[in-house]
CSV table of C-alpha atoms in Angstrom, one decimal:
chain,number,residue,atom,x,y,z
K,1,MET,CA,149.2,89.5,69.4
K,2,ALA,CA,147.3,89.5,72.6
K,3,ASP,CA,147.9,86.9,75.6
K,4,HIS,CA,146.1,83.7,74.8
K,5,LYS,CA,145.2,81.4,77.7
K,6,VAL,CA,143.2,78.2,78.0
K,7,LEU,CA,142.0,77.1,80.9
K,8,ALA,CA,141.3,73.3,80.9
K,9,GLY,CA,139.9,70.1,82.5
K,10,ALA,CA,137.6,71.7,85.4
K,11,HIS,CA,134.5,71.5,86.2
K,12,VAL,CA,133.1,75.0,84.6
K,13,VAL,CA,130.0,76.7,85.6
K,14,LEU,CA,128.0,78.6,83.2
K,15,PRO,CA,124.5,80.1,82.9
K,16,THR,CA,123.4,77.1,81.6
K,17,GLY,CA,124.8,74.5,83.8
K,18,ILE,CA,128.1,72.7,84.9
K,19,VAL,CA,130.7,71.6,81.9
K,20,GLU,CA,132.7,68.8,82.9
K,21,ASN,CA,135.9,68.7,81.5
K,22,GLY,CA,135.5,72.3,80.1
K,23,ARG,CA,137.9,74.5,78.8
K,24,VAL,CA,137.6,79.0,79.0
K,25,ILE,CA,139.5,80.7,76.5
K,26,VAL,CA,140.8,84.1,77.5
K,27,GLU,CA,142.7,86.5,75.2
K,28,GLY,CA,144.2,89.4,76.7
K,29,ASP,CA,141.3,91.0,79.1
K,30,ARG,CA,138.4,89.1,77.7
K,31,ILE,CA,137.0,85.2,77.5
K,32,VAL,CA,137.0,84.2,73.9
K,33,GLY,CA,135.0,81.7,72.2
K,34,SER,CA,138.3,79.7,70.5
K,35,ALA,CA,142.1,79.8,70.5
K,36,ALA,CA,144.7,78.6,68.2
K,37,GLN,CA,145.3,74.8,68.3
K,38,ASP,CA,148.8,75.0,69.7
K,39,THR,CA,147.9,77.5,72.5
K,40,PRO,CA,149.4,75.6,75.9
K,41,ALA,CA,146.6,74.5,78.3
K,42,ILE,CA,146.7,74.9,82.3
K,43,ASP,CA,145.4,72.0,83.3
K,44,LEU,CA,142.8,72.4,86.3
K,45,THR,CA,141.7,69.2,86.4
K,46,GLY,CA,139.3,68.3,89.7
K,47,HIS,CA,139.3,71.7,90.0
K,48,TRP,CA,136.0,74.3,89.9
K,49,LEU,CA,135.9,77.5,87.4
K,50,VAL,CA,133.6,80.1,88.3
K,51,PRO,CA,132.9,83.4,87.5
K,52,GLY,CA,134.5,86.2,89.7
K,53,PHE,CA,132.4,87.2,93.0
K,54,VAL,CA,130.6,90.5,92.8
K,55,ASP,CA,129.8,92.2,96.2
K,56,MET,CA,127.3,94.9,96.3
K,57,HIS,CA,127.9,95.5,100.0
K,58,ASN,CA,131.5,96.1,101.4
K,59,HIS,CA,133.0,98.4,103.7
K,60,GLY,CA,136.6,97.5,103.6
K,61,GLY,CA,139.1,95.2,104.3
K,62,GLY,CA,142.8,94.6,104.6
K,63,GLY,CA,143.2,97.0,107.2
K,64,ALA,CA,141.2,99.9,105.4
K,65,SER,CA,138.0,101.4,105.3
K,66,PHE,CA,136.0,102.3,102.2
K,67,THR,CA,134.0,105.1,104.2
K,68,SER,CA,137.2,107.2,105.6
K,69,GLY,CA,140.4,105.7,104.2
K,70,SER,CA,142.7,107.5,101.9
K,71,VAL,CA,142.9,106.7,98.5
K,72,ASP,CA,145.9,104.1,98.8
K,73,GLU,CA,143.9,102.6,101.6
K,74,VAL,CA,140.9,102.0,99.5
K,75,LEU,CA,142.7,101.0,97.1
K,76,LYS,CA,144.4,98.0,99.7
K,77,GLY,CA,141.1,97.1,100.9
K,78,VAL,CA,139.7,96.6,97.3
K,79,HIS,CA,143.1,94.2,96.6
K,80,THR,CA,142.4,92.4,99.7
K,81,HIS,CA,139.3,91.0,98.4
K,82,ARG,CA,140.3,90.4,95.1
K,83,LEU,CA,142.6,88.0,96.6
K,84,HIS,CA,140.0,86.3,97.7
K,85,GLY,CA,138.0,86.2,94.4
K,86,THR,CA,135.8,89.4,94.5
K,87,THR,CA,136.8,90.8,91.3
K,88,THR,CA,134.1,93.5,91.4
K,89,VAL,CA,133.0,95.4,94.2
K,90,VAL,CA,131.3,98.2,95.4
K,91,ALA,CA,132.3,100.7,98.4
K,92,SER,CA,130.2,100.8,101.1
K,93,PHE,CA,129.3,104.1,103.5
K,94,VAL,CA,128.3,103.9,107.0
K,95,THR,CA,126.5,107.0,108.4
K,96,GLY,CA,128.4,110.2,108.8
K,97,GLU,CA,128.2,114.0,108.5
K,98,MET,CA,126.3,114.5,105.1
K,99,ASP,CA,129.3,117.2,104.2
K,100,PHE,CA,131.6,114.1,104.9
K,101,LEU,CA,129.5,111.9,102.9
K,102,THR,CA,129.9,114.0,99.7
K,103,GLN,CA,133.0,114.6,100.0
K,104,ARG,CA,134.0,110.8,99.9
K,105,ALA,CA,131.5,110.3,97.5
K,106,GLY,CA,133.1,112.7,95.1
K,107,LEU,CA,136.4,110.8,96.0
K,108,LEU,CA,135.4,107.5,95.8
K,109,SER,CA,133.3,108.0,92.6
K,110,GLU,CA,136.9,108.7,90.3
K,111,LEU,CA,137.9,105.2,91.5
K,112,ALA,CA,134.8,104.0,89.8
K,113,GLU,CA,135.3,105.6,87.1
K,114,GLN,CA,138.8,104.1,86.7
K,115,GLY,CA,136.9,100.7,87.2
K,116,GLU,CA,138.5,100.0,90.5
K,117,LEU,CA,135.2,100.2,91.9
K,118,ALA,CA,131.9,98.9,90.9
K,119,GLY,CA,129.9,101.7,92.1
K,120,LEU,CA,129.1,103.3,95.9
K,121,HIS,CA,126.4,101.8,98.7
K,122,PHE,CA,125.2,104.7,101.1
K,123,GLU,CA,124.2,102.6,104.3
K,124,GLY,CA,122.9,105.4,106.1
K,125,PRO,CA,122.4,108.1,107.3
K,126,PHE,CA,118.5,107.9,106.5
K,127,ILE,CA,118.0,104.7,108.8
K,128,SER,CA,116.0,104.0,112.0
K,129,PRO,CA,117.7,104.9,115.2
K,130,CYS,CA,115.6,101.9,116.5
K,131,ARG,CA,117.3,99.6,114.3
K,132,LYS,CA,120.8,101.6,113.7
K,133,GLY,CA,123.5,98.3,114.5
K,134,ALA,CA,126.9,99.9,114.1
K,135,HIS,CA,125.7,103.1,113.1
K,136,ASP,CA,126.3,106.4,115.0
K,137,GLU,CA,122.6,107.4,116.1
K,138,THR,CA,123.4,111.1,116.6
K,139,LEU,CA,124.2,111.3,112.9
K,140,LEU,CA,121.1,109.5,111.8
K,141,ARG,CA,118.4,111.8,109.9
K,142,TYR,CA,115.2,111.3,108.0
K,143,PRO,CA,115.2,110.2,104.2
K,144,ASP,CA,114.4,113.7,102.9
K,145,PRO,CA,114.5,113.5,99.3
K,146,ALA,CA,116.5,117.0,98.8
K,147,GLU,CA,119.7,115.6,101.0
K,148,VAL,CA,118.9,111.7,99.4
K,149,ARG,CA,119.5,113.6,95.7
K,150,LYS,CA,122.2,115.7,97.6
K,151,LEU,CA,124.5,112.1,98.3
K,152,ILE,CA,123.6,111.0,94.5
K,153,ASP,CA,124.4,113.5,93.0
K,154,ALA,CA,128.1,114.1,95.0
K,155,ALA,CA,128.7,110.8,93.5
K,156,ARG,CA,128.4,111.5,89.9
K,157,GLY,CA,126.9,109.0,88.3
K,158,GLN,CA,128.3,106.1,90.7
K,159,ALA,CA,125.9,106.0,93.3
K,160,LYS,CA,124.5,101.9,93.2
K,161,MET,CA,122.5,101.9,96.3
K,162,VAL,CA,121.3,103.8,99.4
K,163,THR,CA,119.9,101.8,102.0
K,164,LEU,CA,116.8,103.3,103.6
K,165,ALA,CA,114.5,102.6,106.7
K,166,THR,CA,111.5,103.8,104.1
K,167,GLU,CA,109.0,103.9,107.0
K,168,LEU,CA,110.1,107.4,108.2
K,169,PRO,CA,109.2,110.7,107.2
K,170,GLY,CA,110.7,111.2,103.4
K,171,GLY,CA,111.0,107.4,102.8
K,172,LEU,CA,109.0,106.7,100.4
K,173,ASP,CA,108.8,110.0,98.5
K,174,SER,CA,112.7,109.1,98.4
K,175,VAL,CA,112.6,105.5,97.2
K,176,ARG,CA,110.6,107.0,94.2
K,177,LEU,CA,113.3,109.3,93.7
K,178,LEU,CA,116.0,106.6,93.4
K,179,ALA,CA,114.3,105.0,91.4
K,180,GLU,CA,113.8,107.2,88.8
K,181,HIS,CA,117.3,107.9,89.0
K,182,GLY,CA,118.3,104.4,88.1
K,183,VAL,CA,119.7,104.0,91.9
K,184,ILE,CA,118.7,100.9,94.0
K,185,ALA,CA,116.5,101.5,97.0
K,186,ALA,CA,117.5,98.8,99.3
K,187,ILE,CA,115.2,98.5,102.7
K,188,GLY,CA,117.4,98.2,105.6
K,189,HIS,CA,117.9,99.4,109.5
K,190,THR,CA,114.2,99.5,109.5
K,191,ASP,CA,111.3,99.1,112.3
K,192,ALA,CA,108.9,98.8,109.5
K,193,SER,CA,105.7,96.7,109.7
K,194,TYR,CA,104.8,94.3,106.9
K,195,GLU,CA,102.0,96.8,105.7
K,196,GLN,CA,105.1,99.7,105.6
K,197,THR,CA,107.2,97.4,103.8
K,198,VAL,CA,104.9,96.3,100.7
K,199,GLN,CA,104.3,100.3,100.3
K,200,ALA,CA,108.0,101.0,99.9
K,201,ILE,CA,108.2,97.5,97.4
K,202,ASP,CA,105.4,99.3,95.4
K,203,ALA,CA,107.3,102.4,95.7
K,204,GLY,CA,110.3,100.8,93.8
K,205,ALA,CA,112.5,99.5,96.2
K,206,THR,CA,114.6,96.4,94.9
K,207,VAL,CA,116.7,95.1,97.8
K,208,ALA,CA,116.3,94.0,101.2
K,209,THR,CA,119.7,95.2,102.9
K,210,HIS,CA,121.4,92.2,104.8
K,211,LEU,CA,118.1,90.5,105.2
K,212,TYR,CA,117.2,89.6,108.9
K,213,ASN,CA,119.6,91.6,110.5
K,214,ALA,CA,119.0,95.2,111.7
K,215,MET,CA,114.8,94.8,111.0
K,216,PRO,CA,111.9,93.2,113.0
K,217,ALA,CA,112.2,89.4,113.3
K,218,LEU,CA,109.5,87.4,111.7
K,219,GLY,CA,106.5,87.6,113.7
K,220,HIS,CA,103.1,85.1,113.1
K,221,ARG,CA,100.7,88.0,114.1
K,222,ALA,CA,103.1,91.2,113.1
K,223,PRO,CA,105.1,89.5,110.1
K,224,GLY,CA,107.1,92.9,109.8
K,225,PRO,CA,109.3,93.5,107.0
K,226,ILE,CA,111.0,90.0,106.7
K,227,ALA,CA,108.1,88.1,105.1
K,228,ALA,CA,107.3,91.2,102.9
K,229,LEU,CA,111.0,91.0,101.8
K,230,LEU,CA,110.7,87.1,101.0
K,231,GLU,CA,107.4,86.7,99.2
K,232,ASP,CA,107.8,89.7,96.9
K,233,GLU,CA,109.3,88.5,93.1
K,234,ARG,CA,110.5,92.3,92.9
K,235,ILE,CA,112.9,92.0,95.8
K,236,THR,CA,116.5,90.7,96.0
K,237,VAL,CA,117.9,89.5,99.4
K,238,GLU,CA,121.0,90.4,101.2
K,239,LEU,CA,122.5,87.4,102.9
K,240,ILE,CA,125.6,87.5,104.8
K,241,ASN,CA,126.8,83.6,105.0
K,242,ASP,CA,129.2,83.9,107.8
K,243,GLY,CA,127.6,81.8,110.3
K,244,THR,CA,127.6,84.6,112.9
K,245,HIS,CA,124.7,87.0,111.2
K,246,LEU,CA,122.7,84.1,110.5
K,247,HIS,CA,121.6,80.7,111.4
K,248,PRO,CA,121.9,78.0,109.0
K,249,ALA,CA,118.2,77.3,108.9
K,250,ALA,CA,117.4,81.3,108.6
K,251,LEU,CA,120.0,81.3,105.6
K,252,GLU,CA,117.9,78.1,104.2
K,253,LEU,CA,114.4,79.7,104.5
K,254,ALA,CA,115.5,82.6,102.6
K,255,PHE,CA,117.1,80.8,99.8
K,256,ARG,CA,114.5,78.4,99.5
K,257,HIS,CA,111.6,80.9,99.7
K,258,ALA,CA,113.2,83.3,97.0
K,259,GLY,CA,114.9,81.0,95.4
K,260,PRO,CA,118.3,81.3,93.8
K,261,GLU,CA,118.0,84.0,91.6
K,262,ARG,CA,116.7,86.5,94.0
K,263,VAL,CA,119.7,86.0,96.6
K,264,ALA,CA,122.9,88.0,96.4
K,265,LEU,CA,125.7,86.7,99.1
K,266,ILE,CA,127.4,89.5,100.1
K,267,THR,CA,130.0,90.2,102.9
K,268,ASP,CA,129.1,93.3,104.6
K,269,ALA,CA,132.8,93.3,105.3
K,270,MET,CA,134.8,96.0,107.5
K,271,ASP,CA,138.6,97.0,107.8
K,272,ALA,CA,139.5,93.4,109.5
K,273,ALA,CA,138.4,91.3,106.6
K,274,GLY,CA,141.5,89.7,105.8
K,275,PHE,CA,143.6,91.3,108.1
K,276,GLY,CA,142.8,90.1,111.4
K,277,ASP,CA,141.6,90.9,115.2
K,278,GLY,CA,142.1,94.0,117.1
K,279,ARG,CA,140.6,97.4,117.8
K,280,TYR,CA,138.8,99.4,114.5
K,281,MET,CA,136.6,102.3,113.6
K,282,LEU,CA,133.7,101.9,112.0
K,283,GLY,CA,133.0,105.2,110.7
K,284,PRO,CA,133.4,107.2,114.4
K,285,LEU,CA,132.3,104.1,116.4
K,286,GLU,CA,135.0,101.7,117.7
K,287,VAL,CA,134.9,98.1,117.0
K,288,GLU,CA,136.4,95.1,118.3
K,289,VAL,CA,137.3,92.1,116.3
K,290,LYS,CA,137.7,88.9,118.4
K,291,ASP,CA,137.8,85.3,116.8
K,292,SER,CA,137.1,87.3,113.3
K,293,VAL,CA,133.6,88.6,114.7
K,294,ALA,CA,133.2,92.3,114.8
K,295,ARG,CA,131.3,94.2,117.6
K,296,LEU,CA,131.0,97.7,119.1
K,297,VAL,CA,133.1,98.2,121.5
K,298,GLU,CA,130.0,100.0,123.2
K,299,GLY,CA,126.6,98.1,123.4
K,300,GLY,CA,127.8,94.9,121.7
K,301,SER,CA,125.9,95.4,118.1
K,302,ILE,CA,127.5,93.2,115.5
K,303,ALA,CA,129.3,95.8,113.7
K,304,GLY,CA,129.9,94.6,109.6
K,305,SER,CA,131.7,91.2,109.4
K,306,THR,CA,135.4,90.0,108.5
K,307,LEU,CA,133.9,87.6,105.9
K,308,THR,CA,135.3,87.5,102.2
K,309,LEU,CA,133.5,85.7,99.5
K,310,ASP,CA,135.6,83.0,99.0
K,311,ARG,CA,134.4,81.6,102.5
K,312,ALA,CA,131.1,82.6,102.0
K,313,PHE,CA,131.1,80.4,99.1
K,314,LYS,CA,132.6,77.0,100.4
K,315,ARG,CA,130.5,77.6,103.7
K,316,ALA,CA,127.4,77.9,101.2
K,317,VAL,CA,128.1,74.3,99.5
K,318,THR,CA,129.7,72.4,102.3
K,319,VAL,CA,127.6,73.7,105.1
K,320,ASP,CA,124.7,74.5,103.9
K,321,GLY,CA,124.3,72.1,101.0
K,322,LEU,CA,123.5,74.5,98.2
K,323,PRO,CA,123.9,73.3,94.8
K,324,VAL,CA,127.1,75.0,93.2
K,325,GLU,CA,124.9,76.3,90.4
K,326,SER,CA,122.8,78.1,92.9
K,327,VAL,CA,125.7,79.8,94.8
K,328,VAL,CA,127.7,81.2,91.7
K,329,GLN,CA,124.1,82.8,90.6
K,330,ALA,CA,123.7,84.4,94.3
K,331,ILE,CA,127.5,85.3,94.3
K,332,SER,CA,127.9,86.4,90.8
K,333,ALA,CA,125.0,86.7,88.4
K,334,ASN,CA,122.2,88.2,90.6
K,335,PRO,CA,124.4,91.4,92.3
K,336,ALA,CA,126.0,91.8,88.4
K,337,HIS,CA,122.0,92.3,87.3
K,338,LEU,CA,121.4,94.5,89.8
K,339,LEU,CA,124.4,96.7,89.5
K,340,GLY,CA,123.8,97.0,85.4
K,341,VAL,CA,127.0,95.3,84.8
K,342,TYR,CA,126.1,92.0,83.8
K,343,ASP,CA,126.8,92.4,80.1
K,344,ARG,CA,131.0,93.0,81.6
K,345,VAL,CA,131.1,90.3,84.5
K,346,GLY,CA,129.0,88.3,86.7
K,347,SER,CA,129.1,84.9,84.2
K,348,LEU,CA,131.7,82.9,81.8
K,349,GLU,CA,130.9,84.2,78.5
K,350,PRO,CA,132.5,85.3,75.7
K,351,GLY,CA,133.0,88.5,75.0
K,352,LYS,CA,132.8,89.4,79.3
K,353,ASP,CA,135.6,90.2,81.0
K,354,ALA,CA,138.2,87.4,81.7
K,355,ASP,CA,137.0,87.6,85.6
K,356,LEU,CA,137.3,84.2,87.2
K,357,VAL,CA,137.8,82.1,90.3
K,358,VAL,CA,139.6,78.8,90.3
K,359,LEU,CA,138.4,76.5,93.7
K,360,ASP,CA,139.9,73.0,94.4
K,361,ALA,CA,137.9,70.1,95.2
K,362,SER,CA,137.5,71.3,98.8
K,363,PHE,CA,136.1,74.6,97.6
K,364,ASP,CA,139.4,76.4,98.8
K,365,LEU,CA,140.2,79.2,96.3
K,366,LYS,CA,143.6,78.4,94.5
K,367,GLY,CA,143.3,81.0,91.6
K,368,VAL,CA,141.8,84.5,90.7
K,369,LEU,CA,142.1,85.7,87.1
K,370,ARG,CA,140.7,89.8,86.8
K,371,LYS,CA,140.7,90.9,83.3
K,372,GLY,CA,143.1,88.5,81.9
K,373,GLU,CA,145.7,89.2,84.8
K,374,TRP,CA,146.3,86.1,87.7
K,375,ILE,CA,145.9,88.4,91.2
K,376,VAL,CA,146.2,84.3,92.6
K,377,GLU,CA,148.3,82.2,90.1
K,378,PRO,CA,146.8,78.4,90.4
K,379,LYS,CA,150.3,76.2,91.4
K,380,HIS,CA,150.6,73.4,89.6
């Protein structure tokens, strides 16, 4: 008989709203509708029960890099984020040589096929040298559709997203190619004008890679990409809510303008997430992490984050004052929809994977269940 768990007494966040003193029933690795009367309940009174977090932009953690780590290191990075509530994670690559990226795509697509990753995201090399952030400028190239095609083919159906500076030669054709192949074309690390960004959205782009970061600032005469991305209903905007990448007012502007249904909270985490300060490599570039902020040793650009999604969740509710249901939508449901996995994850509904997170009254993480197994077991 499959293992039954009844989680009772929590504020349960469902797609329809918050249920007080709710119950979630798990059988094996699934959420189910009912359990036998005598099934013992786990008392979660005073806690929140929310769906497992879905991170669609993450470069590593626990000291491990998704771009360059061994399979065991990649799995360690994935596990580190699971300990912080991220039960579904996409592995993001930074810019590298094309041969290296195709080789890595082949390697990590196997982990995606095994269900350890929710797919791959290529952030670079098709990005603007003017807005390169923590990417090696010598390895950047134009988004030639043939080269874009090479990367998605190497990922064997596991490529979920490619970040492009769509104003570069080949950019719009590459967006169209990605859309035809069911891969998210994300606008980011871009120097595009407002008008060029509108063209890219019309060509099929659907995501803004870490909105505000690595793109021209919002201007009143030259509104740039931010205005185009925020105003268009077809775009979901990624936001890094670590208190370093964005001023709280910028986060609030995006949330208010796009609405909770068009925001995806991401980490953009690098190796140091869940690990600590020190020196790391991000692709071929050296990074120093000091007081949990990652910056390039040369030039000082912010180099990803050390964020975990439990911290992003807590900050969104306690510092930014966002409603819990809106945060759940942005941290679970929206990215799951975009990645095409909402039939399995992203909300607490019967038939879906038993992926859920237990938070206490202060929104600190107390439990993580993934496919019915406790990764972090709540203490009674």
